mmCIF file of C-alpha atoms and ligand atoms in Angstrom:
data_model
loop_
_atom_site.group_PDB
_atom_site.id
_atom_site.type_symbol
_atom_site.label_atom_id
_atom_site.label_comp_id
_atom_site.label_asym_id
_atom_site.label_seq_id
_atom_site.Cartn_x
_atom_site.Cartn_y
_atom_site.Cartn_z
ATOM 1 C CA MET O 1 -39.756 -70.191 -28.151
ATOM 2 C CA ASN O 2 -40.378 -67.159 -25.898
ATOM 3 C CA LYS O 3 -37.781 -64.624 -27.074
ATOM 4 C CA LEU O 4 -36.625 -63.847 -23.518
ATOM 5 C CA MET O 5 -35.870 -67.546 -22.949
ATOM 6 C CA THR O 6 -33.404 -67.988 -25.824
ATOM 7 C CA ASP O 7 -30.429 -66.755 -23.786
ATOM 8 C CA VAL O 8 -31.312 -68.746 -20.654
ATOM 9 C CA HIS O 9 -28.937 -71.662 -20.139
ATOM 10 C CA GLU O 10 -30.889 -73.130 -17.210
ATOM 11 C CA ILE O 11 -33.386 -72.177 -14.542
ATOM 12 C CA LEU O 12 -31.594 -71.874 -11.206
ATOM 13 C CA LEU O 13 -34.554 -70.861 -9.019
ATOM 14 C CA THR O 14 -38.167 -71.315 -10.032
ATOM 15 C CA ARG O 15 -40.940 -68.790 -9.463
ATOM 16 C CA GLU O 16 -42.331 -71.053 -6.704
ATOM 17 C CA GLU O 17 -38.980 -71.430 -4.921
ATOM 18 C CA ILE O 18 -38.545 -67.667 -4.944
ATOM 19 C CA GLU O 19 -42.101 -67.071 -3.714
ATOM 20 C CA ASP O 20 -41.661 -69.499 -0.795
ATOM 21 C CA LYS O 21 -38.361 -67.943 0.229
ATOM 22 C CA VAL O 22 -39.715 -64.398 0.053
ATOM 23 C CA GLN O 23 -42.657 -65.357 2.289
ATOM 24 C CA GLU O 24 -40.259 -66.972 4.784
ATOM 25 C CA LEU O 25 -37.979 -63.902 4.802
ATOM 26 C CA GLY O 26 -40.997 -61.615 5.163
ATOM 27 C CA LYS O 27 -42.172 -63.481 8.276
ATOM 28 C CA THR O 28 -38.715 -63.396 9.849
ATOM 29 C CA LEU O 29 -38.317 -59.688 9.137
ATOM 30 C CA ALA O 30 -41.815 -58.834 10.362
ATOM 31 C CA ALA O 31 -41.030 -60.513 13.695
ATOM 32 C CA GLU O 32 -37.707 -58.688 13.950
ATOM 33 C CA TYR O 33 -39.074 -55.236 13.042
ATOM 34 C CA TYR O 34 -42.719 -55.361 14.235
ATOM 35 C CA ASP O 35 -42.403 -52.359 16.615
ATOM 36 C CA LYS O 36 -39.600 -50.505 14.787
ATOM 37 C CA ARG O 37 -41.349 -48.975 11.753
ATOM 38 C CA PRO O 38 -38.350 -49.888 9.567
ATOM 39 C CA LEU O 39 -37.285 -48.023 6.460
ATOM 40 C CA LEU O 40 -36.705 -50.469 3.623
ATOM 41 C CA VAL O 41 -34.137 -49.077 1.223
ATOM 42 C CA CYS O 42 -34.447 -50.619 -2.221
ATOM 43 C CA VAL O 43 -31.268 -50.572 -4.266
ATOM 44 C CA LEU O 44 -32.478 -49.871 -7.787
ATOM 45 C CA LYS O 45 -32.913 -51.196 -10.258
ATOM 46 C CA GLY O 46 -32.182 -54.848 -9.582
ATOM 47 C CA ALA O 47 -33.980 -55.094 -6.227
ATOM 48 C CA LEU O 48 -37.270 -53.573 -7.372
ATOM 49 C CA ILE O 49 -39.177 -56.833 -7.808
ATOM 50 C CA PHE O 50 -37.762 -58.424 -4.650
ATOM 51 C CA MET O 51 -38.618 -55.252 -2.702
ATOM 52 C CA ALA O 52 -42.196 -55.230 -3.998
ATOM 53 C CA ASP O 53 -42.763 -58.849 -2.974
ATOM 54 C CA LEU O 54 -40.775 -58.734 0.290
ATOM 55 C CA SER O 55 -42.509 -55.597 1.585
ATOM 56 C CA ARG O 56 -45.906 -57.206 0.944
ATOM 57 C CA ALA O 57 -44.763 -60.324 2.810
ATOM 58 C CA MET O 58 -44.032 -58.158 5.879
ATOM 59 C CA ASN O 59 -47.346 -57.544 7.562
ATOM 60 C CA ILE O 60 -46.191 -54.616 9.760
ATOM 61 C CA PRO O 61 -45.988 -50.804 9.481
ATOM 62 C CA LEU O 62 -42.945 -49.906 7.384
ATOM 63 C CA GLU O 63 -41.712 -47.253 4.996
ATOM 64 C CA VAL O 64 -39.896 -47.572 1.708
ATOM 65 C CA ASP O 65 -37.334 -45.420 -0.058
ATOM 66 C CA PHE O 66 -35.102 -45.923 -3.054
ATOM 67 C CA MET O 67 -31.473 -45.471 -4.009
ATOM 68 C CA ALA O 68 -29.959 -46.011 -7.395
ATOM 69 C CA VAL O 69 -26.288 -46.842 -7.624
ATOM 70 C CA SER O 70 -24.357 -48.326 -10.461
ATOM 71 C CA SER O 71 -21.150 -50.272 -10.685
ATOM 72 C CA TYR O 72 -21.797 -52.704 -13.524
ATOM 73 C CA GLY O 73 -22.915 -50.506 -16.421
ATOM 74 C CA VAL O 74 -23.524 -52.794 -19.407
ATOM 75 C CA SER O 75 -20.860 -55.323 -18.392
ATOM 76 C CA THR O 76 -21.007 -58.599 -16.429
ATOM 77 C CA LYS O 77 -18.007 -57.444 -14.353
ATOM 78 C CA SER O 78 -18.121 -54.915 -11.537
ATOM 79 C CA SER O 79 -16.078 -51.820 -12.313
ATOM 80 C CA GLY O 80 -15.523 -51.277 -8.588
ATOM 81 C CA VAL O 81 -16.453 -47.641 -9.020
ATOM 82 C CA VAL O 82 -19.829 -46.996 -7.407
ATOM 83 C CA ARG O 83 -21.846 -43.955 -8.403
ATOM 84 C CA ILE O 84 -24.976 -42.694 -6.637
ATOM 85 C CA LEU O 85 -27.495 -42.029 -9.377
ATOM 86 C CA LYS O 86 -30.422 -41.335 -7.033
ATOM 87 C CA ASP O 87 -30.274 -40.653 -3.288
ATOM 88 C CA LEU O 88 -32.828 -41.268 -0.514
ATOM 89 C CA GLU O 89 -35.638 -38.772 0.012
ATOM 90 C CA THR O 90 -35.847 -39.614 3.731
ATOM 91 C CA SER O 91 -33.467 -38.725 6.546
ATOM 92 C CA ILE O 92 -32.344 -41.983 8.165
ATOM 93 C CA GLU O 93 -30.974 -40.512 11.381
ATOM 94 C CA GLY O 94 -32.330 -42.607 14.266
ATOM 95 C CA ARG O 95 -34.212 -44.925 11.895
ATOM 96 C CA HIS O 96 -34.053 -48.693 11.619
ATOM 97 C CA VAL O 97 -32.822 -49.175 8.072
ATOM 98 C CA LEU O 98 -32.945 -52.403 6.101
ATOM 99 C CA ILE O 99 -31.102 -52.379 2.777
ATOM 100 C CA VAL O 100 -32.879 -54.607 0.260
ATOM 101 C CA GLU O 101 -30.611 -55.966 -2.477
ATOM 102 C CA ASP O 102 -31.121 -58.469 -5.260
ATOM 103 C CA ILE O 103 -27.562 -59.829 -5.226
ATOM 104 C CA ILE O 104 -24.236 -59.472 -3.436
ATOM 105 C CA ASP O 105 -21.414 -60.427 -5.763
ATOM 106 C CA THR O 106 -18.025 -58.740 -5.199
ATOM 107 C CA GLY O 107 -19.644 -56.787 -2.350
ATOM 108 C CA LEU O 108 -18.230 -53.510 -3.669
ATOM 109 C CA THR O 109 -21.629 -51.882 -4.213
ATOM 110 C CA LEU O 110 -22.945 -52.682 -0.736
ATOM 111 C CA ASN O 111 -19.670 -51.901 0.943
ATOM 112 C CA TYR O 112 -19.823 -48.420 -0.487
ATOM 113 C CA LEU O 113 -23.502 -48.040 0.377
ATOM 114 C CA ILE O 114 -23.069 -49.194 3.966
ATOM 115 C CA GLU O 115 -20.229 -46.766 4.615
ATOM 116 C CA ASN O 116 -22.272 -43.992 3.056
ATOM 117 C CA LEU O 117 -25.446 -44.753 5.066
ATOM 118 C CA LYS O 118 -23.620 -45.353 8.383
ATOM 119 C CA PHE O 119 -22.404 -41.794 8.158
ATOM 120 C CA ARG O 120 -26.055 -40.625 8.353
ATOM 121 C CA LYS O 121 -26.435 -42.176 11.862
ATOM 122 C CA PRO O 122 -29.264 -44.720 11.529
ATOM 123 C CA ALA O 123 -30.390 -46.486 14.746
ATOM 124 C CA SER O 124 -29.617 -49.769 12.994
ATOM 125 C CA LEU O 125 -28.485 -50.792 9.527
ATOM 126 C CA LYS O 126 -28.996 -54.312 8.209
ATOM 127 C CA ILE O 127 -28.820 -56.038 4.848
ATOM 128 C CA CYS O 128 -31.331 -58.359 3.255
ATOM 129 C CA THR O 129 -30.306 -59.878 -0.067
ATOM 130 C CA LEU O 130 -32.179 -62.362 -2.199
ATOM 131 C CA LEU O 131 -28.990 -63.851 -3.659
ATOM 132 C CA ASP O 132 -25.445 -64.162 -2.378
ATOM 133 C CA LYS O 133 -22.452 -65.209 -4.514
ATOM 134 C CA PRO O 134 -19.781 -65.429 -1.746
ATOM 135 C CA SER O 135 -17.155 -67.027 -4.008
ATOM 136 C CA ARG O 136 -16.671 -63.689 -5.797
ATOM 137 C CA ARG O 137 -16.351 -61.457 -2.748
ATOM 138 C CA ARG O 138 -13.623 -58.792 -2.876
ATOM 139 C CA VAL O 139 -14.455 -57.187 0.472
ATOM 140 C CA GLN O 140 -15.484 -58.827 3.722
ATOM 141 C CA LEU O 141 -19.244 -58.513 3.967
ATOM 142 C CA GLN O 142 -22.004 -60.799 5.274
ATOM 143 C CA PRO O 143 -25.729 -60.177 4.739
ATOM 144 C CA ASP O 144 -27.937 -60.283 7.850
ATOM 145 C CA TYR O 145 -30.703 -61.982 5.860
ATOM 146 C CA CYS O 146 -30.187 -63.979 2.671
ATOM 147 C CA GLY O 147 -32.543 -65.900 0.392
ATOM 148 C CA PHE O 148 -30.175 -68.146 -1.545
ATOM 149 C CA VAL O 149 -26.433 -68.715 -1.781
ATOM 150 C CA ILE O 150 -25.651 -69.277 -5.464
ATOM 151 C CA PRO O 151 -22.622 -70.460 -7.455
ATOM 152 C CA ASP O 152 -20.395 -68.213 -9.557
ATOM 153 C CA GLU O 153 -22.605 -67.863 -12.614
ATOM 154 C CA PHE O 154 -24.127 -64.762 -14.144
ATOM 155 C CA VAL O 155 -27.825 -64.830 -13.356
ATOM 156 C CA ILE O 156 -30.781 -62.948 -14.773
ATOM 157 C CA GLY O 157 -34.468 -62.532 -14.011
ATOM 158 C CA TYR O 158 -36.633 -61.441 -11.052
ATOM 159 C CA GLY O 159 -35.105 -57.966 -11.297
ATOM 160 C CA LEU O 160 -31.600 -58.979 -12.360
ATOM 161 C CA ASP O 161 -30.479 -57.852 -15.781
ATOM 162 C CA PHE O 162 -27.840 -58.307 -18.374
ATOM 163 C CA SER O 163 -27.421 -55.108 -20.358
ATOM 164 C CA GLU O 164 -30.776 -53.884 -18.932
ATOM 165 C CA ILE O 165 -32.914 -56.757 -20.220
ATOM 166 C CA TYR O 166 -34.322 -59.974 -18.648
ATOM 167 C CA ARG O 167 -35.433 -58.202 -15.423
ATOM 168 C CA ASN O 168 -39.039 -59.260 -16.088
ATOM 169 C CA LEU O 169 -38.361 -63.015 -16.175
ATOM 170 C CA PRO O 170 -40.423 -64.548 -13.323
ATOM 171 C CA PHE O 171 -37.614 -66.968 -12.351
ATOM 172 C CA ILE O 172 -33.849 -66.709 -11.882
ATOM 173 C CA GLY O 173 -31.877 -68.240 -14.702
ATOM 174 C CA VAL O 174 -28.257 -68.613 -15.726
ATOM 175 C CA LEU O 175 -27.318 -66.560 -18.758
ATOM 176 C CA LYS O 176 -25.765 -68.503 -21.645
ATOM 177 C CA PRO O 177 -22.075 -67.513 -21.806
ATOM 178 C CA GLU O 178 -22.415 -66.960 -25.579
ATOM 179 C CA ALA O 179 -24.904 -64.194 -24.789
ATOM 180 C CA TYR O 180 -22.189 -62.009 -23.294
ATOM 181 C CA GLN O 181 -18.894 -63.330 -24.655
HETATM 182 C C1 PRP S 201 -26.033 -55.096 -9.396
HETATM 183 C C2 PRP S 201 -26.885 -55.601 -8.247
HETATM 184 C C3 PRP S 201 -26.141 -55.136 -7.028
HETATM 185 C C4 PRP S 201 -24.692 -55.149 -7.473
HETATM 186 C C5 PRP S 201 -23.995 -56.320 -6.871
HETATM 187 O O1 PRP S 201 -26.348 -53.766 -9.657
HETATM 188 O O2 PRP S 201 -28.190 -55.086 -8.312
HETATM 189 O O3 PRP S 201 -26.519 -53.833 -6.635
HETATM 190 O O4 PRP S 201 -24.717 -55.237 -8.908
HETATM 191 O O5 PRP S 201 -22.695 -56.435 -7.331
HETATM 192 P P1 PRP S 201 -21.373 -56.284 -6.426
HETATM 193 O O6 PRP S 201 -21.614 -57.017 -5.163
HETATM 194 O O7 PRP S 201 -20.319 -56.944 -7.286
HETATM 195 O O8 PRP S 201 -21.103 -54.837 -6.256
HETATM 196 P P2 PRP S 201 -25.969 -52.999 -11.020
HETATM 197 O O9 PRP S 201 -24.815 -52.087 -10.761
HETATM 198 O O10 PRP S 201 -25.820 -54.008 -12.128
HETATM 199 O O11 PRP S 201 -27.251 -52.097 -11.284
HETATM 200 P P3 PRP S 201 -28.785 -52.526 -11.462
HETATM 201 O O12 PRP S 201 -29.286 -52.991 -10.111
HETATM 202 O O13 PRP S 201 -29.461 -51.285 -11.913
HETATM 203 O O14 PRP S 201 -28.854 -53.645 -12.478
HETATM 204 C C1 7HP S 202 -24.377 -58.205 -10.549
HETATM 205 C C2 7HP S 202 -25.218 -58.981 -11.300
HETATM 206 N N1 7HP S 202 -26.264 -58.688 -12.093
HETATM 207 C C3 7HP S 202 -26.884 -59.710 -12.677
HETATM 208 N N2 7HP S 202 -26.505 -61.008 -12.525
HETATM 209 C C4 7HP S 202 -25.459 -61.330 -11.753
HETATM 210 O O1 7HP S 202 -25.084 -62.605 -11.614
HETATM 211 C C5 7HP S 202 -24.779 -60.299 -11.098
HETATM 212 N N3 7HP S 202 -23.711 -60.276 -10.261
HETATM 213 N N4 7HP S 202 -23.498 -59.001 -9.938
#
């Protein structure tokens, strides 16, 4: 068996389901932002694959920038302490900013990021996440655009990792509990 597959309990979202959803989100976002030259802010590392596909599904002028924050380290539980590992290169004052995330879980990472970016006076600040796990939320936070609402299971693939691996799986799968217990 493919070595990457041995720790996958089940496939939650297939490559095709993800592709269809990304195209749909791209069309919606292109209509919303067609005359706004938005700045897409990719939250590294998890959102890198979603960002690459989503930006290409938006057929309008846009810019991209990257932030790296970390709250999970090598664990499956959020520490709640968010650190900025890499900041934006662009000033966002007066810009239409769309944060692109792979997953909202407790919401602690995004909550921190939103407060931090609001302070820089963007013209607008919205959130697009591929996955939302609302059952685990510890702060009140709703994405403006969301691909899939998922149950409380630790997922990997399409950018999402466990202990830095599995990001290159083309689908989203549930990690076998024995892999991290
Ligand atoms: C993951 C994910 C989100 C965050 C969501 O990032 O990419 O940014 O956790 O969790 P929360 O809603 O509970 O805060 P992680 O810190 O694992 O870094 P990574 O993207 O580099 O894997
Ligand atoms: C972070 C994260 N990373 C990978 N898989 C999940 O289910 C996750 N929740 N929060």
